């Protein structure tokens, strides 16, 4: 099977398994796990923040960021399709009692869009208290949120004293795509989450970074939410290995995504009712639009050996990663064309 459903499907490499097997561990709730402490220090340093907290998932890191920077009844400004609003099981509402206000389009928004979404301070309106940017943008197909816009938003919201959070689940990809360091990309934000279990290929884990006092508050909440871990060095050894060995190779995933996009944007693909905009492929995600329903194409592709996900009625999403090679991309493109053709033939 060629698995293009997500970059979360990767399995630990032999080197990573070795690092995990050899991890020095202790009880992290007591602050005794040396591997986890080392990871947290490394990540804080890498992102230019005072402190970092290892979390079980990107969802937990994002939701901790929301919880520590809002009060129940507040409003959080996000882009269209933001992961924190769509894909986190309504945690913002359930755990922090916040609602979301959507700014801009397709995940992108400008300082003017933010300004338009800010609620005036009137007692019958929700209180805006946090703005959240995603980089790279998942639903928009791995596109990069422009840093100049981030800086303009930071400047515009500073007088209001809002929190500014970056969902950087794929910040490593944004860094490789732009040539800017993760430190530069994270600099305008108070808090930033990053994931080790996506393109970097670790089995588990994310981190939340930010000012020491906020991160201490997040540590307390993480425990309250059942996310305090004991010998977490078993997990953080995988994350440390991923940081050291799998960042630079993300360029290969980006090249593979572009290659897939090119294979699916030629005349043969168009004849099969497949439409891909190569110019929108900036990292490791390819949005593939179809002229038939996506669900039957997913099933047909699975029968032919490709796993892929449907993210809208007529849209597929393919994600490249550590466990897909260039030749598998060639094979996957051919299979996707066949699957789409078969579904169109059945449809006619
Ligand atoms: C943009 C974004 N943020 C957060 C997450 C959540 O990460 P996790 O699956 O580790 O909870 C994801 C997962 O795909 C994501 O794409």
Coordinates of C-alpha atoms and ligand atoms in Angstrom, one line a residue:
X1 CA 0.0 0.0 0.0
X2 CA 1.2 3.5 -0.8
X3 CA -0.2 5.6 2.1
X4 CA -0.8 9.2 1.2
X5 CA -3.5 9.9 3.8
X6 CA -1.2 11.9 6.1
X7 CA 2.4 12.5 7.2
X8 CA 1.3 11.1 10.5
X9 CA 1.4 7.5 9.2
X10 CA 5.1 7.1 9.2
X11 CA 6.7 4.4 11.3
X12 CA 9.9 4.9 13.3
X13 CA 13.1 4.1 11.4
X14 CA 15.6 1.6 12.7
X15 CA 17.8 4.5 14.0
X16 CA 14.9 6.1 15.8
X17 CA 13.9 2.8 17.4
X18 CA 17.5 2.4 18.6
X19 CA 17.4 5.9 20.1
X20 CA 14.1 5.1 21.8
X21 CA 15.5 1.8 23.1
X22 CA 18.5 3.5 24.6
X23 CA 16.6 6.5 26.1
X24 CA 17.6 7.6 29.6
X25 CA 14.3 8.0 31.5
X26 CA 12.9 9.2 34.8
X27 CA 9.5 10.3 36.2
X28 CA 8.6 13.4 34.2
X29 CA 5.8 14.5 36.5
X30 CA 8.5 14.9 39.1
X31 CA 10.7 16.7 36.5
X32 CA 13.1 13.7 36.5
X33 CA 13.1 12.6 32.9
X34 CA 16.5 13.8 31.4
X35 CA 15.5 13.1 27.8
X36 CA 12.3 15.0 28.1
X37 CA 14.0 17.9 29.8
X38 CA 16.6 17.9 27.1
X39 CA 14.0 17.9 24.3
X40 CA 12.1 20.8 26.0
X41 CA 15.3 22.9 26.3
X42 CA 16.2 22.1 22.7
X43 CA 12.8 23.1 21.3
X44 CA 12.6 26.3 23.4
X45 CA 16.1 27.3 22.0
X46 CA 15.2 26.3 18.5
X47 CA 12.0 28.4 18.5
X48 CA 13.6 31.3 20.4
X49 CA 11.1 31.0 23.3
X50 CA 11.8 30.9 27.1
X51 CA 10.3 27.5 27.7
X52 CA 8.7 24.4 26.1
X53 CA 6.3 21.7 27.2
X54 CA 6.2 18.2 25.7
X55 CA 2.6 17.2 24.9
X56 CA 1.0 14.0 23.7
X57 CA -0.4 15.6 20.6
X58 CA -0.7 18.7 18.5
X59 CA -4.3 19.0 19.6
X60 CA -3.2 19.1 23.2
X61 CA -0.5 21.8 22.5
X62 CA -3.0 24.0 20.6
X63 CA -5.8 23.6 23.2
X64 CA -3.4 24.4 26.1
X65 CA -2.4 27.5 24.2
X66 CA -6.0 28.5 23.9
X67 CA -6.8 27.7 27.6
X68 CA -3.9 29.7 29.0
X69 CA -4.6 32.8 26.9
X70 CA -8.4 33.1 27.1
X71 CA -11.3 33.1 29.6
X72 CA -14.6 31.3 29.1
X73 CA -16.8 33.4 26.9
X74 CA -13.9 34.8 24.9
X75 CA -13.6 34.8 21.2
X76 CA -10.6 33.5 19.2
X77 CA -9.9 34.8 15.7
X78 CA -8.8 32.0 13.2
X79 CA -8.5 31.4 9.5
X80 CA -11.1 29.5 7.5
X81 CA -10.8 25.8 8.1
X82 CA -8.3 26.2 11.0
X83 CA -7.4 22.9 12.6
X84 CA -8.0 24.3 16.1
X85 CA -11.7 24.9 15.1
X86 CA -12.4 22.0 12.7
X87 CA -10.4 19.1 13.8
X88 CA -10.0 19.2 17.5
X89 CA -13.4 17.8 18.5
X90 CA -14.7 21.2 19.6
X91 CA -12.1 21.3 22.4
X92 CA -12.1 25.1 22.3
X93 CA -15.8 25.1 23.3
X94 CA -15.7 22.1 25.6
X95 CA -12.4 22.8 27.5
X96 CA -12.0 26.5 27.4
X97 CA -15.5 27.8 26.8
X98 CA -14.4 29.9 23.8
X99 CA -16.0 30.5 20.4
X100 CA -14.2 31.2 17.1
X101 CA -14.5 34.1 14.7
X102 CA -13.3 33.3 11.2
X103 CA -11.2 35.9 9.3
X104 CA -10.1 35.9 5.7
X105 CA -10.4 33.1 3.2
X106 CA -8.8 29.6 2.7
X107 CA -6.9 29.9 6.0
X108 CA -5.2 33.2 5.0
X109 CA -6.1 36.4 6.6
X110 CA -4.6 39.9 6.8
X111 CA -4.3 42.6 9.5
X112 CA -7.4 44.3 8.0
X113 CA -9.3 41.0 8.2
X114 CA -8.3 40.7 11.9
X115 CA -9.3 44.2 12.6
X116 CA -12.7 43.6 11.0
X117 CA -13.2 40.5 13.2
X118 CA -12.3 42.2 16.5
X119 CA -15.3 42.7 18.6
X120 CA -15.7 46.1 20.2
X121 CA -15.6 46.0 24.0
X122 CA -19.4 46.1 24.7
X123 CA -20.9 44.1 27.5
X124 CA -23.2 42.1 25.2
X125 CA -20.4 41.0 22.8
X126 CA -17.8 38.2 23.3
X127 CA -14.4 39.5 24.3
X128 CA -11.7 38.9 21.6
X129 CA -8.6 37.7 23.3
X130 CA -6.5 35.5 21.0
X131 CA -5.5 35.3 17.3
X132 CA -4.4 32.0 15.9
X133 CA -2.4 31.5 12.7
X134 CA -1.7 28.1 11.1
X135 CA 1.6 27.5 9.2
X136 CA 1.7 25.6 7.0
X137 CA -2.0 25.6 6.3
X138 CA -3.4 22.1 6.4
X139 CA -6.7 22.5 4.6
X140 CA -5.3 24.9 2.1
X141 CA -3.0 22.2 0.9
X142 CA 0.2 22.9 2.9
X143 CA 0.5 26.5 1.8
X144 CA 2.7 28.9 3.7
X145 CA 1.2 31.8 5.6
X146 CA 3.2 34.8 4.5
X147 CA 5.6 36.1 7.2
X148 CA 5.1 39.7 6.2
X149 CA 1.4 39.3 6.9
X150 CA 2.2 37.7 10.3
X151 CA 4.3 40.7 11.2
X152 CA 1.6 43.1 10.1
X153 CA -1.0 41.2 12.2
X154 CA 1.3 41.2 15.2
X155 CA 1.7 45.0 15.0
X156 CA -2.0 45.6 14.6
X157 CA -3.1 43.5 17.6
X158 CA -0.3 44.6 19.9
X159 CA -2.2 47.6 21.3
X160 CA -5.1 45.3 22.2
X161 CA -3.0 43.0 24.3
X162 CA -4.4 39.9 22.6
X163 CA -2.5 36.6 22.7
X164 CA -1.0 35.5 19.4
X165 CA -0.7 31.7 18.8
X166 CA 1.0 29.8 16.0
X167 CA -0.3 26.3 15.2
X168 CA 3.0 25.2 13.8
X169 CA 2.2 21.5 13.4
X170 CA 4.1 21.7 10.1
X171 CA 6.4 24.7 10.9
X172 CA 9.4 22.6 10.0
X173 CA 7.9 22.4 6.5
X174 CA 7.2 26.1 6.4
X175 CA 10.9 26.7 7.3
X176 CA 12.2 24.4 4.6
X177 CA 9.8 26.0 2.0
X178 CA 10.7 29.6 2.8
X179 CA 14.3 29.3 3.9
X180 CA 13.4 31.2 7.1
X181 CA 14.4 29.6 10.4
X182 CA 11.7 28.3 12.7
X183 CA 12.9 30.9 15.2
X184 CA 12.2 33.7 12.7
X185 CA 8.8 32.2 11.8
X186 CA 7.8 31.9 15.5
X187 CA 9.2 35.2 16.7
X188 CA 6.1 37.4 16.3
X189 CA 4.0 34.9 18.3
X190 CA 3.6 34.6 22.1
X191 CA 3.0 30.8 21.9
X192 CA 3.9 28.3 19.2
X193 CA 3.0 24.6 18.9
X194 CA 5.1 22.2 16.8
X195 CA 4.7 18.5 16.1
X196 CA 7.3 15.7 15.9
X197 CA 4.9 13.0 14.7
X198 CA 4.1 14.5 11.2
X199 CA 6.8 15.1 8.6
X200 CA 9.5 14.5 11.2
X201 CA 8.4 10.9 11.6
X202 CA 8.4 10.4 15.4
X203 CA 5.7 8.1 16.7
X204 CA 4.2 10.5 19.3
X205 CA 4.4 14.0 20.5
X206 CA 4.3 17.8 20.1
X207 CA 5.5 20.8 22.1
X208 CA 4.1 24.1 23.2
X209 CA 6.6 26.9 23.5
X210 CA 6.3 30.4 24.9
X211 CA 7.0 32.6 28.0
X212 CA 8.1 30.6 31.1
X213 CA 5.1 31.7 33.2
X214 CA 2.6 30.7 30.5
X215 CA 4.3 27.4 29.9
X216 CA 4.2 26.6 33.7
X217 CA 0.5 27.3 33.6
X218 CA 0.2 24.9 30.6
X219 CA 2.2 22.3 32.6
X220 CA -0.4 22.4 35.4
X221 CA -3.3 22.2 32.9
X222 CA -1.7 19.4 31.0
X223 CA -1.7 17.4 34.2
X224 CA -5.3 18.3 34.9
X225 CA -6.2 17.1 31.4
X226 CA -4.5 13.7 32.1
X227 CA -1.5 14.5 30.0
X228 CA 1.2 14.3 32.7
X229 CA 3.5 11.5 31.6
X230 CA 6.0 9.4 33.7
X231 CA 8.9 7.9 31.7
X232 CA 8.2 10.1 28.7
X233 CA 11.8 9.9 27.6
X234 CA 10.7 6.8 25.6
X235 CA 8.7 9.2 23.5
X236 CA 11.0 12.3 23.6
X237 CA 14.0 10.2 22.5
X238 CA 12.1 9.6 19.2
X239 CA 11.3 13.3 18.9
X240 CA 14.9 14.3 19.6
X241 CA 16.1 11.8 16.9
X242 CA 13.5 13.2 14.5
X243 CA 14.8 16.8 15.1
X244 CA 18.4 15.8 14.5
X245 CA 17.9 13.5 11.5
X246 CA 14.7 14.2 9.7
X247 CA 14.4 18.0 9.3
X248 CA 16.7 18.6 6.3
X249 CA 15.1 15.7 4.4
X250 CA 11.7 17.4 4.3
X251 CA 13.0 18.9 1.0
X252 CA 12.5 15.5 -0.5
X253 CA 8.9 15.4 0.6
X254 CA 8.3 18.8 -0.9
X255 CA 9.9 17.7 -4.2
X256 CA 7.8 14.5 -4.2
X257 CA 4.6 16.6 -3.6
X258 CA 5.5 18.8 -6.5
X259 CA 6.2 15.9 -8.7
X260 CA 2.8 14.3 -7.8
X261 CA 1.1 17.6 -8.6
X262 CA 2.9 17.8 -12.0
X263 CA 1.9 14.3 -12.8
X264 CA -1.7 15.1 -11.9
X265 CA -1.9 18.4 -13.8
X266 CA -1.2 17.2 -17.3
X267 CA -3.6 16.4 -20.1
X268 CA -4.0 12.8 -19.1
X269 CA -5.1 13.8 -15.6
X270 CA -7.5 16.5 -16.9
X271 CA -9.0 13.8 -19.2
X272 CA -9.6 11.7 -16.1
X273 CA -11.4 14.7 -14.4
X274 CA -8.4 15.5 -12.1
X275 CA -7.4 19.1 -11.5
X276 CA -4.3 20.2 -9.5
X277 CA -2.9 23.7 -9.3
X278 CA 0.9 23.1 -9.2
X279 CA 1.5 26.7 -8.1
X280 CA -0.4 26.1 -4.9
X281 CA 1.9 23.2 -3.9
X282 CA 4.4 24.8 -1.5
X283 CA 5.3 21.9 0.8
X284 CA 4.2 18.3 1.3
X285 CA 0.4 18.5 0.7
X286 CA -1.4 18.3 -2.6
X287 CA -5.1 19.1 -2.9
X288 CA -6.6 17.2 -5.8
X289 CA -9.9 18.4 -7.2
X290 CA -12.2 16.0 -9.1
X291 CA -15.2 16.3 -11.3
X292 CA -16.8 13.4 -9.5
X293 CA -17.5 12.6 -5.8
X294 CA -14.3 11.9 -3.9
X295 CA -15.4 9.0 -1.7
X296 CA -15.8 6.4 -4.4
X297 CA -12.4 7.4 -5.8
X298 CA -10.9 6.9 -2.4
X299 CA -12.4 3.3 -2.4
X300 CA -11.2 2.6 -5.9
X301 CA -7.7 3.9 -5.2
X302 CA -7.5 1.7 -2.1
X303 CA -8.5 -1.4 -4.2
X304 CA -5.6 -0.5 -6.5
X305 CA -3.0 0.0 -3.7
X306 CA -3.2 3.7 -2.8
X307 CA -4.6 5.1 0.5
X308 CA -5.7 8.8 0.2
X309 CA -8.2 10.9 2.1
X310 CA -11.2 12.9 0.9
X311 CA -11.3 16.4 2.5
X312 CA -14.3 17.7 0.7
X313 CA -17.1 16.4 -1.5
X314 CA -15.0 16.5 -4.7
X315 CA -11.5 16.9 -3.2
X316 CA -8.7 14.5 -2.3
X317 CA -5.7 15.3 -0.2
X318 CA -2.4 13.6 -0.7
X319 CA 0.5 14.1 1.8
X320 CA 4.1 13.0 1.1
X321 CA 6.4 11.8 3.8
X322 CA 9.4 9.8 4.9
X323 CA 7.8 6.4 4.0
X324 CA 6.9 7.3 0.3
X325 CA 9.6 7.2 -2.4
X326 CA 9.8 9.0 -5.8
X327 CA 8.9 5.7 -7.6
X328 CA 5.9 5.2 -5.4
X329 CA 4.7 8.7 -6.3
X330 CA 4.9 7.7 -10.0
X331 CA 2.9 4.6 -9.2
X332 CA 0.4 6.5 -7.1
X333 CA -0.3 9.1 -9.8
X334 CA -1.1 6.4 -12.3
X335 CA -3.4 4.6 -9.8
X336 CA -5.2 7.8 -9.0
X337 CA -5.8 8.5 -12.7
X338 CA -7.1 5.0 -13.1
X339 CA -9.3 5.3 -10.0
X340 CA -10.8 8.6 -11.2
X341 CA -11.4 7.3 -14.7
X342 CA -13.1 4.2 -13.3
X343 CA -15.4 6.3 -11.2
X344 CA -16.3 8.6 -14.0
X345 CA -17.0 5.7 -16.3
X346 CA -19.3 4.2 -13.6
X347 CA -20.9 7.7 -13.2
X348 CA -21.7 8.2 -16.9
Ligands
LIG1 C1 -2.4 22.1 11.4 C2 -2.5 21.1 12.4 N1 -2.5 21.4 13.7 C3 -2.7 20.5 14.7 C4 -2.7 19.1 14.4 C5 -2.9 18.1 15.5 O1 -1.9 17.2 15.7 P1 -2.2 15.8 16.4 O2 -2.8 14.9 15.4 O3 -0.8 15.5 16.9 O4 -3.1 16.1 17.6 C6 -2.7 18.7 13.0 C7 -2.8 17.3 12.7 O5 -2.8 16.9 11.6 C8 -2.6 19.7 12.0 O6 -2.6 19.4 10.7

